[in-house]
PDB file of C-alpha atoms in Angstrom:
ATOM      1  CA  UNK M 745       0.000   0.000   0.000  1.00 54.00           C
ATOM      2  CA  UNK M 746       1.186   3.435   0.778  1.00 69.00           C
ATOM      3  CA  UNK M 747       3.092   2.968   4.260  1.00 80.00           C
ATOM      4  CA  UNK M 748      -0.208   4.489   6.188  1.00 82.00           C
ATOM      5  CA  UNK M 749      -1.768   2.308   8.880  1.00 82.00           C
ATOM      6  CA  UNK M 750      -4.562   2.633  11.655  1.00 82.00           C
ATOM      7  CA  UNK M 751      -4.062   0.066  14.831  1.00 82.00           C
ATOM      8  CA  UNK M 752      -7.489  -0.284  16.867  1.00 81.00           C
ATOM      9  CA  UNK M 753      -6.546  -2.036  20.248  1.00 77.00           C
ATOM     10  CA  UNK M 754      -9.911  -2.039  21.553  1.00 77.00           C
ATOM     11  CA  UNK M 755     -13.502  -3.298  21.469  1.00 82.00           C
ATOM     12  CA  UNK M 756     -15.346  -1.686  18.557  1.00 87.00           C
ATOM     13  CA  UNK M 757     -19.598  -0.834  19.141  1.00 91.00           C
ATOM     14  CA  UNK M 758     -20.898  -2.779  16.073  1.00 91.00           C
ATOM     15  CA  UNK M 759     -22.194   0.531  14.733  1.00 88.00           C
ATOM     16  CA  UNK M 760     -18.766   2.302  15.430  1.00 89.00           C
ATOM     17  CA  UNK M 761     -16.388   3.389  12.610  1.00 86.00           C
ATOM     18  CA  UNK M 762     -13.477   1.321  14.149  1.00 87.00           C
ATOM     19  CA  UNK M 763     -15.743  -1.557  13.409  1.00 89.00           C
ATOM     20  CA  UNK M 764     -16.333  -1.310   9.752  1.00 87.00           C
ATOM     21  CA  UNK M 765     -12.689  -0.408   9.692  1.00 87.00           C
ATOM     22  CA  UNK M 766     -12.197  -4.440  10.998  1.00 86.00           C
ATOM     23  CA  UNK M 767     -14.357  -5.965   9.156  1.00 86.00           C
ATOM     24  CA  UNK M 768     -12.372  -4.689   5.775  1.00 83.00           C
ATOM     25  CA  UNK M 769      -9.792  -6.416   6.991  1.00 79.00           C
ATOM     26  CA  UNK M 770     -11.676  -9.516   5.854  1.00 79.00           C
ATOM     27  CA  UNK M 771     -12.671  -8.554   2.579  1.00 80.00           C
ATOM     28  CA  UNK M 772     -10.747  -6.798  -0.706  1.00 78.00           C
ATOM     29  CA  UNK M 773     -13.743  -3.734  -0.815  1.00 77.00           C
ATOM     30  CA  UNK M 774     -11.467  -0.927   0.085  1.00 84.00           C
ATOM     31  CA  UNK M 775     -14.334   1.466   0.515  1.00 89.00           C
ATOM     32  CA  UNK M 776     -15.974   2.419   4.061  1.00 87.00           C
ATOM     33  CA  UNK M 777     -19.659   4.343   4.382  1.00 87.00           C
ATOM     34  CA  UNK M 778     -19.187   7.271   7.007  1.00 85.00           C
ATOM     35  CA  UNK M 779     -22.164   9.959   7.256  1.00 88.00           C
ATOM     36  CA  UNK M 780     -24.052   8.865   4.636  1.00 90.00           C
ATOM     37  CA  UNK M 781     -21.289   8.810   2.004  1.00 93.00           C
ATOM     38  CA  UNK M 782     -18.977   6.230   0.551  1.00 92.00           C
ATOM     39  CA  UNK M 783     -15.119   7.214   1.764  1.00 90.00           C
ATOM     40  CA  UNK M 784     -11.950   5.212  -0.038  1.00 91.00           C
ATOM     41  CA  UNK M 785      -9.683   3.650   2.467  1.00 88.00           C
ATOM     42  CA  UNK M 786      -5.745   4.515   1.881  1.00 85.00           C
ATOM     43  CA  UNK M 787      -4.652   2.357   4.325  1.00 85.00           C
ATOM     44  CA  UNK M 788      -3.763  -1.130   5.430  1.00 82.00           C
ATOM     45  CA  UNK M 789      -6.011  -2.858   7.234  1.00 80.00           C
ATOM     46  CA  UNK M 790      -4.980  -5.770   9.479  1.00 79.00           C
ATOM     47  CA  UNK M 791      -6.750  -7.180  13.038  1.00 76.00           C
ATOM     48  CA  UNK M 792      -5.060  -8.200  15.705  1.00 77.00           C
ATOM     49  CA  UNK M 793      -6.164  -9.744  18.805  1.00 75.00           C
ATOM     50  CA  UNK M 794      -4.548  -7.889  22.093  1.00 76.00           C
ATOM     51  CA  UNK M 795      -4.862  -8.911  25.350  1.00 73.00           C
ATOM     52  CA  UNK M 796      -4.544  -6.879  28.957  1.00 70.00           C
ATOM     53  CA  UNK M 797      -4.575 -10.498  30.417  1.00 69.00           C
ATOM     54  CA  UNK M 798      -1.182 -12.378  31.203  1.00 66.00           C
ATOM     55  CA  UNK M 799      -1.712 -15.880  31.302  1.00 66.00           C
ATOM     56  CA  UNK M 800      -1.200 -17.624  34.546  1.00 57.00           C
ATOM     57  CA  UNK M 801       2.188 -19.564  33.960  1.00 59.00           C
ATOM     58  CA  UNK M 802       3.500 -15.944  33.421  1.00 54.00           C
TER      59      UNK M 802
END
């Protein structure tokens, strides 16, 4: 892509902005809908799965 990236790190609302951002992670449409109109995204997309919780061996 272009070297641009956004990292989300949290839990997304399912009507949030961070959460369509996710889901294009799973599919090649490269567009996102924001107020009405359709917005191109620049940017890779990628989700990762964080955790706050150490595991107990740790």
């Amino acid at each position: 892509m272009n070297g641009k990236a956004i990292f989300i790190t949290g839990y997304q609302d399912e009507e949030s902005p961070g959460r369509k951002l996710i889901a294009l992670a799973e599919r090649t449409e490269r567009t996102l809908e924001l107020n009405g109109a359709q917005r191109p995204v620049a940017c890779r997309v990628d989700k990762y799965g964080l955790s706050a919780h150490a595991d107990a061996w740790r």
